[in-house]
mmCIF file of C-alpha atoms in Angstrom:
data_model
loop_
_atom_site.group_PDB
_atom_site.id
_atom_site.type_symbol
_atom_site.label_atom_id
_atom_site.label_comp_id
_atom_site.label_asym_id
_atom_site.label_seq_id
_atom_site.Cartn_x
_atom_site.Cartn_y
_atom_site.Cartn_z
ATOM 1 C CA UNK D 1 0.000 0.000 0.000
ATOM 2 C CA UNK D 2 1.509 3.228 -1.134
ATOM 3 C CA UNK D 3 0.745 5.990 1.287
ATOM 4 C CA UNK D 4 1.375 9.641 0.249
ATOM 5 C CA UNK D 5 0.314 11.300 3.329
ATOM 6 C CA UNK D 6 3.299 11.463 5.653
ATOM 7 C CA UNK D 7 4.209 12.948 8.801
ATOM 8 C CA UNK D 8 0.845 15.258 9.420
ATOM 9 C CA UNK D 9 -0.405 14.564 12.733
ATOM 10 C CA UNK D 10 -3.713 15.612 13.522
ATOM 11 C CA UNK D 11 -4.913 15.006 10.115
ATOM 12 C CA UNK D 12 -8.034 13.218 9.973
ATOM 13 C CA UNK D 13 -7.493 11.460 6.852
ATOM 14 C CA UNK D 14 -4.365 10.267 7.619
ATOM 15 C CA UNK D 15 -5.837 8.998 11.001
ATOM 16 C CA UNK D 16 -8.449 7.405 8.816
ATOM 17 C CA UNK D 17 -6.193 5.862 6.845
ATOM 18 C CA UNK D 18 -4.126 4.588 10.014
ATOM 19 C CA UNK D 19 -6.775 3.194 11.371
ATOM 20 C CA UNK D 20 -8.002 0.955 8.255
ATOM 21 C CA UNK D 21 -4.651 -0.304 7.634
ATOM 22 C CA UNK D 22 -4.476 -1.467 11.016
ATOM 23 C CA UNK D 23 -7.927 -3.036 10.819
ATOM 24 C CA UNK D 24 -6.786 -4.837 7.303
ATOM 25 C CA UNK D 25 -3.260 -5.999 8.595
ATOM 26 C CA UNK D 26 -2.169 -6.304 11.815
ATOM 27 C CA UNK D 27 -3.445 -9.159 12.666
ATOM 28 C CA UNK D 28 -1.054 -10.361 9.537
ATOM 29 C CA UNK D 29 2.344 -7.991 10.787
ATOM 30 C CA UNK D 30 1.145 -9.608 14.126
ATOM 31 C CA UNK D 31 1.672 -13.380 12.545
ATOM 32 C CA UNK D 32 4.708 -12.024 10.682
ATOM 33 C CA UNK D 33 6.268 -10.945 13.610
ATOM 34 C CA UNK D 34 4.862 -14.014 16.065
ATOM 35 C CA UNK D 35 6.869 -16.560 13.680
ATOM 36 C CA UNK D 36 10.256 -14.407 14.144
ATOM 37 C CA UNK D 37 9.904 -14.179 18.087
ATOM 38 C CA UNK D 38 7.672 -16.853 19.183
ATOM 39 C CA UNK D 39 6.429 -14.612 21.547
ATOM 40 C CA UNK D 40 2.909 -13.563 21.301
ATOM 41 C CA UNK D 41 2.371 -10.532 23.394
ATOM 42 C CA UNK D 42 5.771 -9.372 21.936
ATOM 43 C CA UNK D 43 4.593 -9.762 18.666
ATOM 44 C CA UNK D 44 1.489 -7.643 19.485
ATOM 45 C CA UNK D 45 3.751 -4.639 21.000
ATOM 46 C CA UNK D 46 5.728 -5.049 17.539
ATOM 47 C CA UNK D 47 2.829 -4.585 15.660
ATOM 48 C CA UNK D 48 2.157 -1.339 17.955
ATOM 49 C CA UNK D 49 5.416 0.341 17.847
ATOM 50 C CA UNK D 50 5.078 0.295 13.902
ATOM 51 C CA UNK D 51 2.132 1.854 13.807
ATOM 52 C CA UNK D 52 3.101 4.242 16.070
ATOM 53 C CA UNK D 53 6.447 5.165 14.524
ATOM 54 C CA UNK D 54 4.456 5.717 11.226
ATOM 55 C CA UNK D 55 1.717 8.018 13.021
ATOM 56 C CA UNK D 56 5.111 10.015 14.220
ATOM 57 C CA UNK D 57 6.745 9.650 11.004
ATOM 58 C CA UNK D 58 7.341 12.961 9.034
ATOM 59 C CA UNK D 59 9.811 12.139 7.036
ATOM 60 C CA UNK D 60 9.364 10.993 2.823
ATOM 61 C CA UNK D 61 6.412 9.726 2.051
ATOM 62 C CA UNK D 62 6.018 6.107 2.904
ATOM 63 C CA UNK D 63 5.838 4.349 -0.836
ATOM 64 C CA UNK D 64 5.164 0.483 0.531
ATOM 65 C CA UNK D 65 3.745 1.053 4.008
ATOM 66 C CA UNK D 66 4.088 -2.745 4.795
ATOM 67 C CA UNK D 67 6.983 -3.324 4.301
ATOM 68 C CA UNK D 68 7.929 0.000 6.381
ATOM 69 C CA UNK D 69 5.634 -1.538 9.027
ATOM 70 C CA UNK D 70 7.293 -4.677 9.068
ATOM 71 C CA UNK D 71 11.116 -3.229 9.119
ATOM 72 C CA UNK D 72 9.835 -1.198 11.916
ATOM 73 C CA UNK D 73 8.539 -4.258 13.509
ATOM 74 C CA UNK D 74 11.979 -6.082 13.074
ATOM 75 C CA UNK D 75 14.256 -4.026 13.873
ATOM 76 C CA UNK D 76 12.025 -3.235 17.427
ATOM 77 C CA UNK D 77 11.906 -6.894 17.516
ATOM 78 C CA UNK D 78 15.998 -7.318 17.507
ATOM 79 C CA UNK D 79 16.490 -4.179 19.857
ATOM 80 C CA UNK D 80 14.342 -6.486 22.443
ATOM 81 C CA UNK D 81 15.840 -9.405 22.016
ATOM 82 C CA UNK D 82 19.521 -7.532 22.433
ATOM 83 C CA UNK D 83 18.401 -6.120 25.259
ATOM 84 C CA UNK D 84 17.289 -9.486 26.574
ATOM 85 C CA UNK D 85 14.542 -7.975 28.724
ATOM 86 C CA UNK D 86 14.530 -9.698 32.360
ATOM 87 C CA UNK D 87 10.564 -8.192 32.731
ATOM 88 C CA UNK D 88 8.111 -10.514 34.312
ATOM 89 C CA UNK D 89 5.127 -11.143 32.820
ATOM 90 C CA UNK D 90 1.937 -13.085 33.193
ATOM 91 C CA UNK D 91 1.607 -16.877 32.476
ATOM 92 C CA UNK D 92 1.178 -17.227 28.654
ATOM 93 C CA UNK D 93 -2.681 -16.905 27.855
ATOM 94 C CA UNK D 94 -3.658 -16.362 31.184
ATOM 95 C CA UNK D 95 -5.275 -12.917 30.423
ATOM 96 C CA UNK D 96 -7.182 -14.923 27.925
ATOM 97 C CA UNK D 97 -8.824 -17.099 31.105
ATOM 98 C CA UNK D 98 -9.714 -13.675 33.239
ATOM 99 C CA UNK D 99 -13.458 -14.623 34.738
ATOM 100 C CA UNK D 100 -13.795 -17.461 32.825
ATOM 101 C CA UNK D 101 -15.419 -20.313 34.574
ATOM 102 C CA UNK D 102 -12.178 -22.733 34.450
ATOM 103 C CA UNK D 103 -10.905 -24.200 37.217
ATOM 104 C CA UNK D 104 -7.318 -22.841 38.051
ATOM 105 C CA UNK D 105 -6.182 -26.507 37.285
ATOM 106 C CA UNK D 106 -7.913 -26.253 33.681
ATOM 107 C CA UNK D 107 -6.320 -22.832 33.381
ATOM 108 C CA UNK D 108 -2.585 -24.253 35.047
ATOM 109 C CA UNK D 109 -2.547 -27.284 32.391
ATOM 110 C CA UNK D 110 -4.032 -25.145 29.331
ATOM 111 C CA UNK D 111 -1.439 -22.594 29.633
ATOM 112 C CA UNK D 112 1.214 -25.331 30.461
ATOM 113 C CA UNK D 113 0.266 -26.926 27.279
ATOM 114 C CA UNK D 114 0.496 -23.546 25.181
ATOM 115 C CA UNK D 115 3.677 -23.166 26.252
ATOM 116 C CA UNK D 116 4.946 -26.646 25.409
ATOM 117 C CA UNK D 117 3.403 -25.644 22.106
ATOM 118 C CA UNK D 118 5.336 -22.386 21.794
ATOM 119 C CA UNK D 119 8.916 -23.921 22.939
ATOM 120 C CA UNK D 120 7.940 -26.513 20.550
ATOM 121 C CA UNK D 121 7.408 -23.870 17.743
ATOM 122 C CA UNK D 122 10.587 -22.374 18.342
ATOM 123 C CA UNK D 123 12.796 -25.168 17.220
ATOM 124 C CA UNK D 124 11.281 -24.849 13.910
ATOM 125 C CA UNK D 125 13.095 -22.668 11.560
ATOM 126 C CA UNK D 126 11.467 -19.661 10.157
ATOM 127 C CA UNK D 127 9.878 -20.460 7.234
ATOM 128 C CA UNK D 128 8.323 -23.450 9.048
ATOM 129 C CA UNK D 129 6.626 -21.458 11.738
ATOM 130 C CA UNK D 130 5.447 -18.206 9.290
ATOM 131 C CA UNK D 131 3.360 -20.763 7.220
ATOM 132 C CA UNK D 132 1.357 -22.134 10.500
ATOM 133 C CA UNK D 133 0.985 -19.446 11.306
ATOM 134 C CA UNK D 134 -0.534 -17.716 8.176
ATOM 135 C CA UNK D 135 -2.472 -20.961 8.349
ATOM 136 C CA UNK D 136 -3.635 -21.265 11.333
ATOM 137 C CA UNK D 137 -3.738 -17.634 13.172
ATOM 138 C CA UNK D 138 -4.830 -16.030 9.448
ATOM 139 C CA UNK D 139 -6.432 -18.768 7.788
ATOM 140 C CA UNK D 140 -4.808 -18.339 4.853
ATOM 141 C CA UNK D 141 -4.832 -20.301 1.578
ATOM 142 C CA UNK D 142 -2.120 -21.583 0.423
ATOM 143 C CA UNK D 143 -2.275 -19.536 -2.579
ATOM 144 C CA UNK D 144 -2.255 -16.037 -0.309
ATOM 145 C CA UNK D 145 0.888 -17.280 1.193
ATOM 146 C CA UNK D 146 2.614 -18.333 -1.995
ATOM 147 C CA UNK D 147 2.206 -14.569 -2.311
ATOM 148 C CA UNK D 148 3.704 -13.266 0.838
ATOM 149 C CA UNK D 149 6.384 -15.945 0.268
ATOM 150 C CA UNK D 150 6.874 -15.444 -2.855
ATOM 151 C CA UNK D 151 6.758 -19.449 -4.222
ATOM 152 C CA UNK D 152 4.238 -21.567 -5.354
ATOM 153 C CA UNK D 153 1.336 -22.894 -3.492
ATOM 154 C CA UNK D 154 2.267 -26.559 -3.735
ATOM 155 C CA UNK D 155 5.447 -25.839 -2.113
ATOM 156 C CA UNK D 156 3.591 -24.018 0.418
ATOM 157 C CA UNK D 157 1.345 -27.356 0.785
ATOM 158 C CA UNK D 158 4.715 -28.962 1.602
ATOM 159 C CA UNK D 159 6.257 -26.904 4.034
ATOM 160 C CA UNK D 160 3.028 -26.864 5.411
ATOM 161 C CA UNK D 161 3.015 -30.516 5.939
ATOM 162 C CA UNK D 162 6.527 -30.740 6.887
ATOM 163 C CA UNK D 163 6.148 -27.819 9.327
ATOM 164 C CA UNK D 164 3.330 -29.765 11.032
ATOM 165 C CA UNK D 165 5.428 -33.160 10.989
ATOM 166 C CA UNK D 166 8.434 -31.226 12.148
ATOM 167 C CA UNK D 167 6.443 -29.848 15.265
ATOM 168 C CA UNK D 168 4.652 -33.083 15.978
ATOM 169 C CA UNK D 169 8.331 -34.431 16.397
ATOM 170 C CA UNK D 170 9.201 -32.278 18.349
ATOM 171 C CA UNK D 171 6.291 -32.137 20.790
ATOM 172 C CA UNK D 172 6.745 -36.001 21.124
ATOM 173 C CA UNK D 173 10.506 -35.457 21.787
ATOM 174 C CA UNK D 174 9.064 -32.631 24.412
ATOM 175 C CA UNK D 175 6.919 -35.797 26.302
ATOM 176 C CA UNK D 176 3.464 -33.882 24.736
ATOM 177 C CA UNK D 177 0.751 -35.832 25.414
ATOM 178 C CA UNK D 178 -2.496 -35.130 23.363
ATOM 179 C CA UNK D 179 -5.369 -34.471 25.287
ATOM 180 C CA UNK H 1 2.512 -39.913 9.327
ATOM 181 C CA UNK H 2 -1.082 -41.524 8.679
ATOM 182 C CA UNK H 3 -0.392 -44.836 9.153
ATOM 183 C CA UNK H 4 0.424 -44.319 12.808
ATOM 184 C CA UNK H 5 -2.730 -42.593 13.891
ATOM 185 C CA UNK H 6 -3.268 -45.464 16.050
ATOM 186 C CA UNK H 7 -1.215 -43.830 18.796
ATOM 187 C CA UNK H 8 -3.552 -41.555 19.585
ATOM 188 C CA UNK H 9 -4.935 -43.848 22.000
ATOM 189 C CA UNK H 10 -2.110 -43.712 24.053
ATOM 190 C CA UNK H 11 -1.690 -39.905 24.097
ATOM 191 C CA UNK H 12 1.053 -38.870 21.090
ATOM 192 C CA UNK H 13 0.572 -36.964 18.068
ATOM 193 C CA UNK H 14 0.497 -38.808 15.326
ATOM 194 C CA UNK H 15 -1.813 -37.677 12.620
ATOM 195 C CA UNK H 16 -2.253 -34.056 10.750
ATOM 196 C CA UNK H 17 -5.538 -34.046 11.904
ATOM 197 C CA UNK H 18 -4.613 -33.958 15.275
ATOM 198 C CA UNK H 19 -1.803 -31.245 14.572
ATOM 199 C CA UNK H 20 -4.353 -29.258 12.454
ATOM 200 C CA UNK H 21 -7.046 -28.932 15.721
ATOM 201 C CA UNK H 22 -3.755 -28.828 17.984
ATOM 202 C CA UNK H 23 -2.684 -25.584 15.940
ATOM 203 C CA UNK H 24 -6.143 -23.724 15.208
ATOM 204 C CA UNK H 25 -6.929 -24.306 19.312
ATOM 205 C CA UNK H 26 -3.296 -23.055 19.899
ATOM 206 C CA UNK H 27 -3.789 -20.074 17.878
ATOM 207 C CA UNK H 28 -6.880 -19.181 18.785
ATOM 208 C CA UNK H 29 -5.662 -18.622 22.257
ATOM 209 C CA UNK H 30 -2.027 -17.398 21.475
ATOM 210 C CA UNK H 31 -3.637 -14.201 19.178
ATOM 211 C CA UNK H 32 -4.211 -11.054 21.604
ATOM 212 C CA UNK H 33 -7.701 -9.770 21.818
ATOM 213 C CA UNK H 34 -6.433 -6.826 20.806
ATOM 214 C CA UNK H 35 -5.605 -7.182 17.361
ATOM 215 C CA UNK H 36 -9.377 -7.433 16.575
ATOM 216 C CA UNK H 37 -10.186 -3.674 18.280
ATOM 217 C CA UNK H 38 -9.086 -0.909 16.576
ATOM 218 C CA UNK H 39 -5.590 0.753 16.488
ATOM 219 C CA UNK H 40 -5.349 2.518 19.604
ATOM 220 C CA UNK H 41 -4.460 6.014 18.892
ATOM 221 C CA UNK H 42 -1.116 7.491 20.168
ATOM 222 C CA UNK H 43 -2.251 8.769 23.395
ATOM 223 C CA UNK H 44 1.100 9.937 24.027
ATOM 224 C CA UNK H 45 1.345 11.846 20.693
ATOM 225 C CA UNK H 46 -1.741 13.260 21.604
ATOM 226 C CA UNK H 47 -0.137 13.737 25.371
ATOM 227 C CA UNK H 48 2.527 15.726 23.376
ATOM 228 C CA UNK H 49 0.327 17.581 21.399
ATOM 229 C CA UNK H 50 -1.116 18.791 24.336
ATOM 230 C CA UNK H 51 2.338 19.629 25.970
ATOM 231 C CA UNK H 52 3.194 21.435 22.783
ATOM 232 C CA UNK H 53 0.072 23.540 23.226
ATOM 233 C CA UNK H 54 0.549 24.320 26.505
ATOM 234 C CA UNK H 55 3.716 25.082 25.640
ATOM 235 C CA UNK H 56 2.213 27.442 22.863
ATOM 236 C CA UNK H 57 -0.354 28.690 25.625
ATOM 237 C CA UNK H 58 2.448 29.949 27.381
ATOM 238 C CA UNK H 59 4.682 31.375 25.238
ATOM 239 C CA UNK H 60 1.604 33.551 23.525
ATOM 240 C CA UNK H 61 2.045 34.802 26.759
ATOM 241 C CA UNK H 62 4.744 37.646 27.090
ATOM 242 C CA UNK H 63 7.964 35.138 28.590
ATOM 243 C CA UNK H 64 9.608 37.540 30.691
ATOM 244 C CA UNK H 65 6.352 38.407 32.377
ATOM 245 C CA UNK H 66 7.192 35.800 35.415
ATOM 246 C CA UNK H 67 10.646 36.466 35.335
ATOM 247 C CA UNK H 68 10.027 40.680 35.502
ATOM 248 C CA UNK H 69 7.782 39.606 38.293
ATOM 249 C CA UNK H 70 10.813 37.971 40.292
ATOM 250 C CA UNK H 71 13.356 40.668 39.079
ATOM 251 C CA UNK H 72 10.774 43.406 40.477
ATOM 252 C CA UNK H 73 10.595 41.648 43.788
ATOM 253 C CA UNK H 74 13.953 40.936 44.111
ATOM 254 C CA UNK H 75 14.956 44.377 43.263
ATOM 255 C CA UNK H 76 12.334 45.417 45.612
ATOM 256 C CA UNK H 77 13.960 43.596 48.662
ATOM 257 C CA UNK H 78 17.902 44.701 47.491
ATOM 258 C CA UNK H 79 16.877 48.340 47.650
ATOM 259 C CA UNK H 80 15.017 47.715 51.030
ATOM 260 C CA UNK H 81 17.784 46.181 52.031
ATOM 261 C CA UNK H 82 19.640 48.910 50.677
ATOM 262 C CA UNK H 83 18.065 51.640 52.189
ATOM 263 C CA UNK H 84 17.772 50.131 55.219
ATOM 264 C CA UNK H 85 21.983 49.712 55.375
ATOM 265 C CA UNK H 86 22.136 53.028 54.716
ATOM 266 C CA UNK H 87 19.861 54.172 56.992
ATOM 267 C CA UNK H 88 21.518 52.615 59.774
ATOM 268 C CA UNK H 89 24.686 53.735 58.562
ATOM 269 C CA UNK H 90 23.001 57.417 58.315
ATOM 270 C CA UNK H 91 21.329 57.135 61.778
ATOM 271 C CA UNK H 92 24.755 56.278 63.719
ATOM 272 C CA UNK H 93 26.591 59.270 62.180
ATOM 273 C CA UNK H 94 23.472 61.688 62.785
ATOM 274 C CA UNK H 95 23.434 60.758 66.228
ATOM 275 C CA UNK H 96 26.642 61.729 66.798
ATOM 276 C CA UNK H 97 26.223 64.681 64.878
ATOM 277 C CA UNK H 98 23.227 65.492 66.927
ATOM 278 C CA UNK H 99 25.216 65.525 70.190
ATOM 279 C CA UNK H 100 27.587 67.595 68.099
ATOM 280 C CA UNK H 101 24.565 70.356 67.260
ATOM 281 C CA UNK H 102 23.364 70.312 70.728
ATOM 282 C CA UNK H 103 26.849 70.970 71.948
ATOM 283 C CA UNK H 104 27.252 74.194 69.399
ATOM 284 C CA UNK H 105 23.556 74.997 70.673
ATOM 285 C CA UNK H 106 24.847 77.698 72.856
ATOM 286 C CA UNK H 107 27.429 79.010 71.180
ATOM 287 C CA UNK H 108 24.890 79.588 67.860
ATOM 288 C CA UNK H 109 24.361 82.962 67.476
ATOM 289 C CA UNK H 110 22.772 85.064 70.728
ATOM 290 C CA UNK H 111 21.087 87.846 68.598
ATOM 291 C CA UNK H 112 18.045 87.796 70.680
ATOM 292 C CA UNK H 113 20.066 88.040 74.225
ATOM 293 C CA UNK H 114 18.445 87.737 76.972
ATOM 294 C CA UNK H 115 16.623 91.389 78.588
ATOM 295 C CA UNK H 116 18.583 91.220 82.167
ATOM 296 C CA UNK H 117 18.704 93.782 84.654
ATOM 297 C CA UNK H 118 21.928 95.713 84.857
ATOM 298 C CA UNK H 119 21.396 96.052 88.704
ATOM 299 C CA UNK H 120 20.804 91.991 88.823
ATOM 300 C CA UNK H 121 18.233 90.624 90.862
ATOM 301 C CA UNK H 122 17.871 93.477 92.932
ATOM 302 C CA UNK H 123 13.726 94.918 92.729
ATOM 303 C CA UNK H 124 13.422 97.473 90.388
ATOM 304 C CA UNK H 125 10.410 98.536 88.567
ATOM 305 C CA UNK H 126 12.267 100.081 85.956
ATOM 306 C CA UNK H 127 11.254 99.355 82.783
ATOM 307 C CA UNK H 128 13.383 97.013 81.223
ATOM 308 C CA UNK H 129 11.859 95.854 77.846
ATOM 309 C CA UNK H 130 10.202 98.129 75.207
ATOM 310 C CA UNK H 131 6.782 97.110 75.557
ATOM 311 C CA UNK H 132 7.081 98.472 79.119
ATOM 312 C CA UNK H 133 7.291 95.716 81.279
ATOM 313 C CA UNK H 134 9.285 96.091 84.321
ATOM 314 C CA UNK H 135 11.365 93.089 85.607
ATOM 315 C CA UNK H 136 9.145 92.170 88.504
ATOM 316 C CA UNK H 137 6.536 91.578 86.299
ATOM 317 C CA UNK H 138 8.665 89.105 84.107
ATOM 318 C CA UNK H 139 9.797 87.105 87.008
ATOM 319 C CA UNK H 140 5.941 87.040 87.700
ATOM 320 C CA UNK H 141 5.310 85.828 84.538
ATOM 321 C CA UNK H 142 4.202 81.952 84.384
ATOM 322 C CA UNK H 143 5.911 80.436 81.430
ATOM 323 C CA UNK H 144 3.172 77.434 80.258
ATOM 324 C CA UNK H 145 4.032 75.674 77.159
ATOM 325 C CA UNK H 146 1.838 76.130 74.261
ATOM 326 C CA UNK H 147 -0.926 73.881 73.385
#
């Protein structure tokens, strides 16, 4: 997406604009950026610092605003992981259980089994973990991510197969039992 | 992979069908919330907008005005204090000088001298003064201070 408004705060139609592009495709910068970290919440503050760099941004008009959203995202993404942030969080997901009717065992072995899940994820390389998750977070076809990936959607059936044979491996190695 | 979807049973992942409901539950939990409401707008941009108008508030204003405020008052108190130095260095000299005066009193000038009689303070009732009065009648004379 080409945007030619740069840099004017307080402009309604570039707030407009902001705000559809975020509706349209965050949620995919948000899978983009989940498969390079593994980390879901981090993923989600990647996806905000873009967009708010590019609502301060007043320099050159942005000509391909994703990929400007996604170096942003990157780049944020490497300064965290240099800085190796010591912060505590929450248990993985557990926001997600907030005054739901699970018992705190339900909630202990649901978020113990997403994070098997996500250490498992992160032994897959790259590649392996963007097309789950354009599959499964975006629902995808295979032809939208032959796009994004730039082959063709057979080989995107493949590495779609091997990523899920890969990570079935590796939850087995991990002692994962099925539930 | 297929072939070995018999170990289900016994709790490992065998099958993609397993992995594909395995991945959409995972998912499904693992997205924020937050990606589906929209793009929260900068409230610190808008936090520095509202610095910068401030900002612009008070620099419409005439800048000096606060600081000609505190060089008025402390001007105010250095010529107080000032004065007052000065003062007390005028006041200690004065004094002195005013012992000074009252010691030259009596030797300032003695135009009007005072009407005695030449035969002392024997009686007389001579006049002695040129509106007639005799000297008698100015020792009878009761000397009240003015009101």
């Amino acid at each position: 997406m080409t945007s030619p408004v740069s840099g004017n705060q307080n402009d309604p139609e570039r707030d407009q604009m902001i705000d559809t592009y975020y509706r349209e495709h965050s949620r995919e910068l948000w899978a983009l950026f989940y498969s390079m970290c593994s980390d879901a919440e981090r993923a989600y503050d990647a996806v905000q610092e873009a967009f708010l760099r590019y609502y301060d941004y007043h320099g050159e008009p942005v000509r391909d605003l994703r990929a400007w959203l996604l170096r942003v995202g990157q780049n944020w993404l490497r300064d965290v992981a240099r800085k190796k942030s010591n912060s505590c969080g929450l248990l993985p997901g557990m926001d997600d259980f907030a005054g739901h009717r699970e018992s705190a065992e339900d909630i202990l072995r649901l978020s113990e089994r997403q994070g098997q899940i996500r250490k498992a994820m992160q032994e897959l390389n790259e590649d392996d973990r963007k097309v789950l998750v354009m599959k499964y977070s975006m629902d995808w076809s295979a032809a939208q991510m032959a796009t994004v990936m730039d082959c063709s959607a057979a080989a995107i059936d493949m590495r779609l197969s091997r990523a899920r044979r890969r990570l079935a491996e590796v939850l087995t190695e991990q002692g994962f039992e099925y539930e | 992979m297929n072939d070995s979807s018999n170990d289900r049973s016994a709790g490992n992942i065998s099958s993609e069908e397993m992995m594909d409901g395995l991945l959409k539950d995972f998912f499904r939990l693992e997205t924020p919330s937050g990606l589906n409401r929209p793009f929260r707008r900068p409230i610190v941009g808008r936090q520095q907008d509202t610095a910068a108008s401030l900002v612009t508030l008070s620099t419409s204003e005439p800048t000096a005005t606060p600081r000609s405020h505190k060089m008025v008052v402390a001007s105010a108190i250095a010529v107080l204090a000032m004065s007052l130095i000065v003062a007390m260095k005028v006041q200690t000299p004065s004094s002195s000088g005013s012992s000074t005066v009252a010691n030259t009193l009596p030797t300032e000038p003695t135009e009007k001298l005072m009407i005695v009689s030449p035969r002392g303070d024997a009686p007389s009732t001579q006049v002695i003064g040129e509106d007639g009065v005799t000297l008698e009648e100015t020792d009878a004379i009761e000397v009240k201070s003015q009101k």
